[in-house]
PDB file of C-alpha atoms in Angstrom:
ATOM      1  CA  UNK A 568      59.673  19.571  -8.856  1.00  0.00           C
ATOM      2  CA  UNK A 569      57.022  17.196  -9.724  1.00  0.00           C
ATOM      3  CA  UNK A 570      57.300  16.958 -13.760  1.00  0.00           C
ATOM      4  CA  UNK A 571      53.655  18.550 -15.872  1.00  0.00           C
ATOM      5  CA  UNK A 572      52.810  15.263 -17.018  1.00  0.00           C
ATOM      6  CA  UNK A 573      52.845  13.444 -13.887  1.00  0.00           C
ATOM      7  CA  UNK A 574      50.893  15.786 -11.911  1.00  0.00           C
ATOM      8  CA  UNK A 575      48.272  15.623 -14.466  1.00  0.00           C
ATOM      9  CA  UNK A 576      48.107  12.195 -13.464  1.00  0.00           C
ATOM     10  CA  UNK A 577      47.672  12.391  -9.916  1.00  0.00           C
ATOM     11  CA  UNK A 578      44.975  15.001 -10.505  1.00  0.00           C
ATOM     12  CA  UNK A 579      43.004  13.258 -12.938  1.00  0.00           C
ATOM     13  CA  UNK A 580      42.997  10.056 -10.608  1.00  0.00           C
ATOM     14  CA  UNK A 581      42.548  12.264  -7.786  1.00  0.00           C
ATOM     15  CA  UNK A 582      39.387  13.584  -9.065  1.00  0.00           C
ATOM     16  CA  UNK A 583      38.008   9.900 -10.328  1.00  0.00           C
ATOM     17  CA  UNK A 584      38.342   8.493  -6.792  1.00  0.00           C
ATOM     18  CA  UNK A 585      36.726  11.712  -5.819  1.00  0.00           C
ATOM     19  CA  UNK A 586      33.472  11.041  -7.856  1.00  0.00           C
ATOM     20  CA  UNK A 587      33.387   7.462  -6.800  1.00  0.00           C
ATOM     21  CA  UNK A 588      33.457   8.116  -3.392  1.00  0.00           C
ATOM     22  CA  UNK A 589      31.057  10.724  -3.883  1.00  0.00           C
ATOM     23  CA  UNK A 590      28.958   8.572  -5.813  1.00  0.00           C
ATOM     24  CA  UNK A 591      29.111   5.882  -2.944  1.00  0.00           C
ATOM     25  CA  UNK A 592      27.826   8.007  -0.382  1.00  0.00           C
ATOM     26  CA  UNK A 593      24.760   9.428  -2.491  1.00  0.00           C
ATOM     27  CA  UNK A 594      23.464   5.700  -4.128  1.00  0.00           C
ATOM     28  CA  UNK A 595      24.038   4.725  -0.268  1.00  0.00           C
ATOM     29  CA  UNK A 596      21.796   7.772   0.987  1.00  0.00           C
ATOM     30  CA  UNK A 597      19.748   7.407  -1.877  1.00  0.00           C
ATOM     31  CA  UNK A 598      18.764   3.308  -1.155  1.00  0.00           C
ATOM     32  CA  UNK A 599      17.721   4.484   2.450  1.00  0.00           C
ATOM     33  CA  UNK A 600      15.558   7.368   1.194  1.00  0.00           C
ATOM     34  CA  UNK A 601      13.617   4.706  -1.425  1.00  0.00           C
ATOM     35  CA  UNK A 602      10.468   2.700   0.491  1.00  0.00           C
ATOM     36  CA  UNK A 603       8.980   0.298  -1.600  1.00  0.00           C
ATOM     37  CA  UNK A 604       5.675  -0.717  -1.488  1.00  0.00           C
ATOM     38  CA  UNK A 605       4.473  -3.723  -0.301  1.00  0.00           C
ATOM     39  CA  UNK A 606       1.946  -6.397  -1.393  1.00  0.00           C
ATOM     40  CA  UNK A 607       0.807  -8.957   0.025  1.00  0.00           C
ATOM     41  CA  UNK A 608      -0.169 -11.898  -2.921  1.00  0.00           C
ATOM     42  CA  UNK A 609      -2.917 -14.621  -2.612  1.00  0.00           C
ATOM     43  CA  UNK A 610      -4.347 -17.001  -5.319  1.00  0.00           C
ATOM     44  CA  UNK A 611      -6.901 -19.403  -5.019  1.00  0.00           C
ATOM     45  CA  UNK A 612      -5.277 -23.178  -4.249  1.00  0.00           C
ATOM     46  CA  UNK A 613      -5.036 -25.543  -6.791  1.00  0.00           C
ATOM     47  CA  UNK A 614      -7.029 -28.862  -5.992  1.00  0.00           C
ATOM     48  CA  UNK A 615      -8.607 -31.623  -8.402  1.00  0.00           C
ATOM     49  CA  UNK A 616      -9.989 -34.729  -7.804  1.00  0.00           C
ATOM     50  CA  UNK A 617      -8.980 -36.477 -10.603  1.00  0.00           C
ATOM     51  CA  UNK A 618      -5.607 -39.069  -9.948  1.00  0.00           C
ATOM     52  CA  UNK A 619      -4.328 -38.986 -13.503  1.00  0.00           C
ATOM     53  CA  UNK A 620      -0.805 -38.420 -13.360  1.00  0.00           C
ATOM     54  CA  UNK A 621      -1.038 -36.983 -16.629  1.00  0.00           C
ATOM     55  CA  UNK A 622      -3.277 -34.519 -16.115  1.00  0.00           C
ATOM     56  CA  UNK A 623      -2.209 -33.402 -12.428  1.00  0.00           C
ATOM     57  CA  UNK A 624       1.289 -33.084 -14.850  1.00  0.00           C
ATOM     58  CA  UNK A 625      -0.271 -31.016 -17.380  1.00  0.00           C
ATOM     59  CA  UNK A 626      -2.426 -28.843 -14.633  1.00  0.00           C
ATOM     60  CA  UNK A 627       1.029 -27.820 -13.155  1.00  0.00           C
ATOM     61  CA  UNK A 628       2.531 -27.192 -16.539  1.00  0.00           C
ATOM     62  CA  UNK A 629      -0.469 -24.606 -16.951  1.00  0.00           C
ATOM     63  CA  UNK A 630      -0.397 -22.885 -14.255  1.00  0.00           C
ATOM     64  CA  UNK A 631       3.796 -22.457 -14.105  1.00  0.00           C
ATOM     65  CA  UNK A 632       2.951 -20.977 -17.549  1.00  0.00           C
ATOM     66  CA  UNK A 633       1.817 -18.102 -15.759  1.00  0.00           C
ATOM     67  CA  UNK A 634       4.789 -17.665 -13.969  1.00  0.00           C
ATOM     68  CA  UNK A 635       6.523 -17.687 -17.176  1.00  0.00           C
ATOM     69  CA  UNK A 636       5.125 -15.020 -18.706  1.00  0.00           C
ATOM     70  CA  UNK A 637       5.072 -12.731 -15.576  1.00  0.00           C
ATOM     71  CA  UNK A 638       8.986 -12.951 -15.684  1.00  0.00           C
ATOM     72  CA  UNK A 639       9.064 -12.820 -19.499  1.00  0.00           C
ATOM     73  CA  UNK A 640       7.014  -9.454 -19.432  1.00  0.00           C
ATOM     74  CA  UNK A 641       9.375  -8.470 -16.409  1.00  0.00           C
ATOM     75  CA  UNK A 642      12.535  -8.886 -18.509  1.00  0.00           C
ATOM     76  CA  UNK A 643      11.399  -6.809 -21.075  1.00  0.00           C
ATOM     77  CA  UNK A 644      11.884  -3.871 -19.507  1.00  0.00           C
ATOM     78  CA  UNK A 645      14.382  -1.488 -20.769  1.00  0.00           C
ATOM     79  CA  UNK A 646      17.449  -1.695 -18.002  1.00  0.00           C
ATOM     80  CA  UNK A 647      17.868   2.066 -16.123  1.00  0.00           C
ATOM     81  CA  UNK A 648      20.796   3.630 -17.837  1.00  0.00           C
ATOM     82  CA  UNK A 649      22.434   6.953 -18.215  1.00  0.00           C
ATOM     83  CA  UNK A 650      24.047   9.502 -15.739  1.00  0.00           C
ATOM     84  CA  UNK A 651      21.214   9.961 -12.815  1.00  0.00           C
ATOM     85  CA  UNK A 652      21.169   5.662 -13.058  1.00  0.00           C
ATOM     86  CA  UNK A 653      24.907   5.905 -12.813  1.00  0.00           C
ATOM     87  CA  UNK A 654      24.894   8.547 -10.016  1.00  0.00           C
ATOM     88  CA  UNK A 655      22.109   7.898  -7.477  1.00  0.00           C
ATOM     89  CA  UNK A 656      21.734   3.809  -8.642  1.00  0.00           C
ATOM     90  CA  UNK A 657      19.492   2.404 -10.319  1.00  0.00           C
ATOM     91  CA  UNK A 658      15.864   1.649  -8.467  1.00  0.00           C
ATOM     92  CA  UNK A 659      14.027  -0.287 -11.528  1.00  0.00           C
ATOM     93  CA  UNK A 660      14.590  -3.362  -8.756  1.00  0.00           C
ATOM     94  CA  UNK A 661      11.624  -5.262  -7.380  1.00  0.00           C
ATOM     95  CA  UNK A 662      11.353  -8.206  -5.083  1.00  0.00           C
ATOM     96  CA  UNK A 663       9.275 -11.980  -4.806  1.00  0.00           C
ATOM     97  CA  UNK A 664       9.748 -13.132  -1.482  1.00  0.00           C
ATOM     98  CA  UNK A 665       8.031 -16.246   0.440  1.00  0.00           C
ATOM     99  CA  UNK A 666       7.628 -16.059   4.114  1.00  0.00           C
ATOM    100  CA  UNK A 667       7.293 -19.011   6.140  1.00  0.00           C
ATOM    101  CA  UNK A 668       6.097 -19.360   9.952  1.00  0.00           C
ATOM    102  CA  UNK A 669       4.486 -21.933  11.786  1.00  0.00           C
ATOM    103  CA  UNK A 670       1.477 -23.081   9.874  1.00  0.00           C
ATOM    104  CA  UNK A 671       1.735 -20.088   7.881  1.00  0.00           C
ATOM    105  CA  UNK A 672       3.657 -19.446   3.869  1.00  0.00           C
ATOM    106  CA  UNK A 673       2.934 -16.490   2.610  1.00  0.00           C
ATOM    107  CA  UNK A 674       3.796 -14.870  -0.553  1.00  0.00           C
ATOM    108  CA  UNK A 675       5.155 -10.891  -0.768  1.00  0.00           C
ATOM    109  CA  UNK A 676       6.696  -8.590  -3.238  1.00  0.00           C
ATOM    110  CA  UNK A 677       8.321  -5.504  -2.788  1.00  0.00           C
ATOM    111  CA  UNK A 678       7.830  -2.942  -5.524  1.00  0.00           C
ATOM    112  CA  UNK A 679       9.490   0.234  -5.943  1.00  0.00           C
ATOM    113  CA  UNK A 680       6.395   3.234  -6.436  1.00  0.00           C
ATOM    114  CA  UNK A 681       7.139   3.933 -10.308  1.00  0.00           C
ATOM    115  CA  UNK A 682       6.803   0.256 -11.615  1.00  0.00           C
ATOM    116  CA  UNK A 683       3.532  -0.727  -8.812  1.00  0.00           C
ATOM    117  CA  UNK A 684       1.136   0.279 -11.785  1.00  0.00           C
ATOM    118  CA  UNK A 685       2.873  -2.311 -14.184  1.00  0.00           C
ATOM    119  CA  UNK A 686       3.201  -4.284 -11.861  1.00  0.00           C
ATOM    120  CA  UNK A 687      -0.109  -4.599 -11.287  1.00  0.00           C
ATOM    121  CA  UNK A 688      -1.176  -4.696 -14.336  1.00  0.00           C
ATOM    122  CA  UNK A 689       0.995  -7.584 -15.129  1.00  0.00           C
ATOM    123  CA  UNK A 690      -0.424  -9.355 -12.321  1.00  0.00           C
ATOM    124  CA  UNK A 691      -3.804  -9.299 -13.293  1.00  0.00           C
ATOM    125  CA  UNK A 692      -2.851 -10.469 -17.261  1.00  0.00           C
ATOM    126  CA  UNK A 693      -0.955 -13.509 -16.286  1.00  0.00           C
ATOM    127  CA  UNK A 694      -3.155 -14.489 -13.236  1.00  0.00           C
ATOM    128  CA  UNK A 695      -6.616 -12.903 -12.828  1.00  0.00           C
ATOM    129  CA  UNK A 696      -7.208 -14.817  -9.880  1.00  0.00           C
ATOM    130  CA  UNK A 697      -4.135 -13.283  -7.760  1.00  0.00           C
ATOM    131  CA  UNK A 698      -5.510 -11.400  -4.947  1.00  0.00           C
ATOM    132  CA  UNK A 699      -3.068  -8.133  -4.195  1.00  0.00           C
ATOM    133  CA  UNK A 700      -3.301  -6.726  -0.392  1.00  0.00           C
ATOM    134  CA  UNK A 701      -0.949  -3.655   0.527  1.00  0.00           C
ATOM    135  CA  UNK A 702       0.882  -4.359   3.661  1.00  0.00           C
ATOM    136  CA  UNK A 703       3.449  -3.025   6.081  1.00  0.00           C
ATOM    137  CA  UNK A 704       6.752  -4.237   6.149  1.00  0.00           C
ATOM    138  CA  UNK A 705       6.794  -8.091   7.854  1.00  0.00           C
ATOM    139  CA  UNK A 706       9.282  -8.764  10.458  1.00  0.00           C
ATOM    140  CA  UNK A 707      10.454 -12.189  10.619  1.00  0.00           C
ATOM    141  CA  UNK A 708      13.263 -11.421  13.154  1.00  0.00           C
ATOM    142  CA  UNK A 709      13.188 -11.955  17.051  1.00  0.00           C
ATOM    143  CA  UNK A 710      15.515  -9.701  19.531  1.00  0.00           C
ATOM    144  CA  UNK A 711      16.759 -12.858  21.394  1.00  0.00           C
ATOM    145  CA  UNK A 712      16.896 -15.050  18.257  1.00  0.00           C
ATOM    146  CA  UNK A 713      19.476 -16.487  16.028  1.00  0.00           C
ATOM    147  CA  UNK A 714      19.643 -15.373  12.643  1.00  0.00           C
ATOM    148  CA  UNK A 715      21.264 -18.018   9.240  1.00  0.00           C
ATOM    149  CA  UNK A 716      21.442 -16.871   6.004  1.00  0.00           C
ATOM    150  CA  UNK A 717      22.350 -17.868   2.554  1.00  0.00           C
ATOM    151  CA  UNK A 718      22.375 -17.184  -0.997  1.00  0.00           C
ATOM    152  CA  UNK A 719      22.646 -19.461  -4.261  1.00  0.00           C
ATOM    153  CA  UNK A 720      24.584 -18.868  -7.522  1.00  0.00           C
ATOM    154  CA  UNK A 721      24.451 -21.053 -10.563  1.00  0.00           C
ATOM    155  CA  UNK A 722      25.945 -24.179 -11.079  1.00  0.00           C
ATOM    156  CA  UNK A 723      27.155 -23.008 -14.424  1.00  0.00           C
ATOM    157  CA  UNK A 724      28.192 -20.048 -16.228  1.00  0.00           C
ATOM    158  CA  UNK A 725      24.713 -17.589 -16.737  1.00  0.00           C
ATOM    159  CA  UNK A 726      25.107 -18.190 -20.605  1.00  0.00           C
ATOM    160  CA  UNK A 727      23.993 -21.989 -19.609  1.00  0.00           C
ATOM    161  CA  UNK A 728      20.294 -22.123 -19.412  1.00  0.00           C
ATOM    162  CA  UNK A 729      18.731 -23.574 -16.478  1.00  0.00           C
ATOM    163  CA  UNK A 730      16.114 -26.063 -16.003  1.00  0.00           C
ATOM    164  CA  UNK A 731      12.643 -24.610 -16.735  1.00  0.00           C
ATOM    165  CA  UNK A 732       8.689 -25.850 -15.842  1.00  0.00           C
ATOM    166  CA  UNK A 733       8.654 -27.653 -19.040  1.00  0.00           C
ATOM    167  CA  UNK A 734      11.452 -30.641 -17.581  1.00  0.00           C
ATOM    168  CA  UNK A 735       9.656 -30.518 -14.551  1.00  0.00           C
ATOM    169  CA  UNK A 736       7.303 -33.274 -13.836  1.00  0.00           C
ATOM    170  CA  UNK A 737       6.095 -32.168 -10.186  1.00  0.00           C
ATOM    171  CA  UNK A 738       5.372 -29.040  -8.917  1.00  0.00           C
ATOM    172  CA  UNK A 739       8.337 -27.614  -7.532  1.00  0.00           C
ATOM    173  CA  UNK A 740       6.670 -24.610  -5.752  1.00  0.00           C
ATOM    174  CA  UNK A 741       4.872 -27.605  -3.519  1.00  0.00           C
ATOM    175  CA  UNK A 742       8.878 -29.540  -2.869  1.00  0.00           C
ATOM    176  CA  UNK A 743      10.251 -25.931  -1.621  1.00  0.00           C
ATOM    177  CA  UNK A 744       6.648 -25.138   0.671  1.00  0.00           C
ATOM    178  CA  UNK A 745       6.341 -28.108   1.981  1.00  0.00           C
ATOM    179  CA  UNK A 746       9.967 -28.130   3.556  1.00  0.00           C
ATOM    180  CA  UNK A 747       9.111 -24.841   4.385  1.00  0.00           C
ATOM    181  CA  UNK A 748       5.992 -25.810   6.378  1.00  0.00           C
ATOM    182  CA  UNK A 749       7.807 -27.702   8.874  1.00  0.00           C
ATOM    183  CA  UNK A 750       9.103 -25.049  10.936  1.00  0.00           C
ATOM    184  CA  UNK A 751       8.787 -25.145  14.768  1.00  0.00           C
ATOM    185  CA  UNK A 752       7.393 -22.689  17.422  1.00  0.00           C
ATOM    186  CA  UNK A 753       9.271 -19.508  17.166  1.00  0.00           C
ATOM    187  CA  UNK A 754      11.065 -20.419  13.996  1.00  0.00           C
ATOM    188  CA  UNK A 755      10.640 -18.511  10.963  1.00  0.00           C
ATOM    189  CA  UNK A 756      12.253 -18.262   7.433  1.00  0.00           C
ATOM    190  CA  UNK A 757      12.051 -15.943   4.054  1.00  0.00           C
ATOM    191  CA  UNK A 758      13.123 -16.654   0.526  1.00  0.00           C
ATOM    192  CA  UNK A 759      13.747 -13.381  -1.444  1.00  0.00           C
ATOM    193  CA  UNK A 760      14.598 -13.095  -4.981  1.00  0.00           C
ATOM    194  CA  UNK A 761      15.823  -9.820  -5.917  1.00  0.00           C
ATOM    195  CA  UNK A 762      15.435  -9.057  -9.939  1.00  0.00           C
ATOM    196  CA  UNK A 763      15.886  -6.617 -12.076  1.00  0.00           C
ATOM    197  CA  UNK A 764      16.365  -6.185 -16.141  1.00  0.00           C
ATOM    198  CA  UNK A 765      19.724  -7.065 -16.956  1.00  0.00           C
ATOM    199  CA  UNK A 766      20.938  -4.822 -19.874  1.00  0.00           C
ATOM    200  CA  UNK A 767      21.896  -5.070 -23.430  1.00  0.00           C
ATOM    201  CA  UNK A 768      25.223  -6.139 -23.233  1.00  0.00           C
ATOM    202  CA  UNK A 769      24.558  -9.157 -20.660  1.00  0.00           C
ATOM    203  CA  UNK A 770      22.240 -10.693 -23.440  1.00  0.00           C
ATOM    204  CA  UNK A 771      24.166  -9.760 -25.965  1.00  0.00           C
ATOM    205  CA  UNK A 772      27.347 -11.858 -24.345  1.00  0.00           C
ATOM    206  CA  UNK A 773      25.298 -15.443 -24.668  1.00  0.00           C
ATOM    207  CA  UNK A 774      24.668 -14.436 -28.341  1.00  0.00           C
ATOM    208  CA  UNK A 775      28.133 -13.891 -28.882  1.00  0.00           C
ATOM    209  CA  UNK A 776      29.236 -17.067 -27.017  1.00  0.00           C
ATOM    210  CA  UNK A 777      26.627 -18.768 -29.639  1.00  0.00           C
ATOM    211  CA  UNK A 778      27.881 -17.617 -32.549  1.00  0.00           C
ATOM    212  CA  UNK A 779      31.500 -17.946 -31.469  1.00  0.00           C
ATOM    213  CA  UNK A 780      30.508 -22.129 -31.112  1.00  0.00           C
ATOM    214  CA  UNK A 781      28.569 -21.868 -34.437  1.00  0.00           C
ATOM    215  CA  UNK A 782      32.034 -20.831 -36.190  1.00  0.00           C
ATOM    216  CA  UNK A 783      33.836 -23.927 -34.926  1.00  0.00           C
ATOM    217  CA  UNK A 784      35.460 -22.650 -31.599  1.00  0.00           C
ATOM    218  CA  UNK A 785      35.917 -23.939 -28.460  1.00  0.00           C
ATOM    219  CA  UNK A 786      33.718 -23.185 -25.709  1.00  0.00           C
ATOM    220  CA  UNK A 787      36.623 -21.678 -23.413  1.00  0.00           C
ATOM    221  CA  UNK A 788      37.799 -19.555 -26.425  1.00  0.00           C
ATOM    222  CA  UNK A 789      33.894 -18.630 -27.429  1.00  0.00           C
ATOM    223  CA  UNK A 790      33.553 -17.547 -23.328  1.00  0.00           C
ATOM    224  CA  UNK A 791      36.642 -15.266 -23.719  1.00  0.00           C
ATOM    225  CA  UNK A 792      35.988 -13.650 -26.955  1.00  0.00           C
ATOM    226  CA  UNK A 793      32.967 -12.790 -25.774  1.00  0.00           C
ATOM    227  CA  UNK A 794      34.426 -11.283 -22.230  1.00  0.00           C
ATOM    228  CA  UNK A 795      36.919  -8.989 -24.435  1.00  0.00           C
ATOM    229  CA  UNK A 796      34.077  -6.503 -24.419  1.00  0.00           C
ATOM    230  CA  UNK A 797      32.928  -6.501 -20.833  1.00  0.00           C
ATOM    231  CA  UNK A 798      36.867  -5.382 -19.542  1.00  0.00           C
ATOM    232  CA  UNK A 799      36.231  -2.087 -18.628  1.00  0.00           C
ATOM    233  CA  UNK A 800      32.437  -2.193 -17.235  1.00  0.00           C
ATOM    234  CA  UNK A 801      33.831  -4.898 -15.191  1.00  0.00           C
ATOM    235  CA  UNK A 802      36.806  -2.975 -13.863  1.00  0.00           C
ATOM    236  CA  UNK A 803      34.122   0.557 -13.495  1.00  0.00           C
ATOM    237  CA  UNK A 804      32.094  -1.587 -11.047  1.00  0.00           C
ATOM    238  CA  UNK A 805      34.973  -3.298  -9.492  1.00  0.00           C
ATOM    239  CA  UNK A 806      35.602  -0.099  -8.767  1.00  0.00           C
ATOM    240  CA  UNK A 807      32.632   1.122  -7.404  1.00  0.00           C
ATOM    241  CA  UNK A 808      32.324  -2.484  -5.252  1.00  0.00           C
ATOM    242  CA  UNK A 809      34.841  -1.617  -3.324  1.00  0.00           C
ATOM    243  CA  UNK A 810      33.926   1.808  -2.117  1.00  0.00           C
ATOM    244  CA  UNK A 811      30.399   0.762  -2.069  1.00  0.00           C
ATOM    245  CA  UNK A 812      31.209  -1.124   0.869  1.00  0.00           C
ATOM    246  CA  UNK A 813      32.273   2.319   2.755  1.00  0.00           C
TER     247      UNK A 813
END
């Protein structure tokens, strides 16, 4: 006879592979069922005919400012949480892409239909010039082509910061386009970035790490104290990861 206690066990972890499987299925269903809107963004091009360095410099600063506060007022929204988030996903996610093909960039984002009002609307503050078109779906895909792909992680551990407009003394959007623009006949290429608002306890974890330093420890010892508290969200959506993938 199997003993009380242990077939307690098996049923409790029975029923919690259960619900993740479960769970699986539905935020897999539920992705498909979500169509995003799309938009289609223009702005006026930036020329000047005057050659001082240091105001071409301080022209770009300007308008990367822009950018800066789009992602700023982006960031402050409050993260998706509680049991429908945890259940069906979250779908507070919205996407910048830039679509390159011959003699052609254009610039896209993909909006799920509760945030395309403040999205909007956050548009228009940072950039009044921006021009927003709704669009089908692009295709940059051919039947008989070949298809690369990539992705890029930091250097450095997320608490790092990274390098920002201010340390930037040439426009980087015009280094990334104009590689971009050198595509051949029947080539094509997107860049997507795929954001959403991290929540409090990824913020919270640099703060921690900062404070740690400020008290005399070591960096290694600041990074783990600070990971001491992200143990079992880590091993829930290990978890999850795996029969995600189902």
């Amino acid at each position: 006879l199997i003993p009380a206690a242990t077939w307690l066990v098996s049923v409790v972890v029975g029923l919690f592979l259960l619900i993740v499987v479960i769970r699986a299925i539905v935020v897999r269903l539920h992705w498909r069922e979500q169509e995003l809107q799309i938009f289609l963004l223009t702005v006026p091009r930036f020329t000047t005919e005057n050659n001082d360095d240091n105001m071409h410099e301080q022209r770009i600063k300007e308008q990367l400012a822009h950018i800066e506060a789009l992602y700023s007022s982006l960031g402050s929204m409050r993260a998706q949480r509680g049991l429908a988030a945890w259940f069906f996903g979250r779908n507070d996610h919205f996407s910048l892409e830039i679509v390159a093909r011959p003699g052609e960039i254009s610039f896209y984002a993909a909006v799920p239909p509760t945030m395309v009002d403040f999205f909007h609307h956050i548009l228009q503050s940072v950039h009044p010039d921006i021009h927003v078109e709704t669009v089908t779906d692009y295709n940059i895909f051919h039947p008989q082509g070949q298809l690369t792909g990539t992705y890029i992680v930091l250097a450095r551990d997320s608490i790092f910061p990274i390098k920002t407009f201010q340390q930037f003394e040439f426009d980087p959007m015009e280094t990334l386009t104009n590689g971009m623009s050198k595509l051949e006949a029947g080539e094509s290429l997107a860049l997507q970035y795929v954001v959403r608002s991290a929540r409090g306890a990824w913020h919270q974890r640099g703060v921690k790490v900062a404070r740690a330093l400020n008290e005399g420890k070591g960096l290694q010892a600041a990074k783990k104290k600070s990971n001491t508290n992200w143990l079992l969200p880590s091993a829930g959506s290990m978890v999850s990861g795996v029969f995600s993938s189902l």
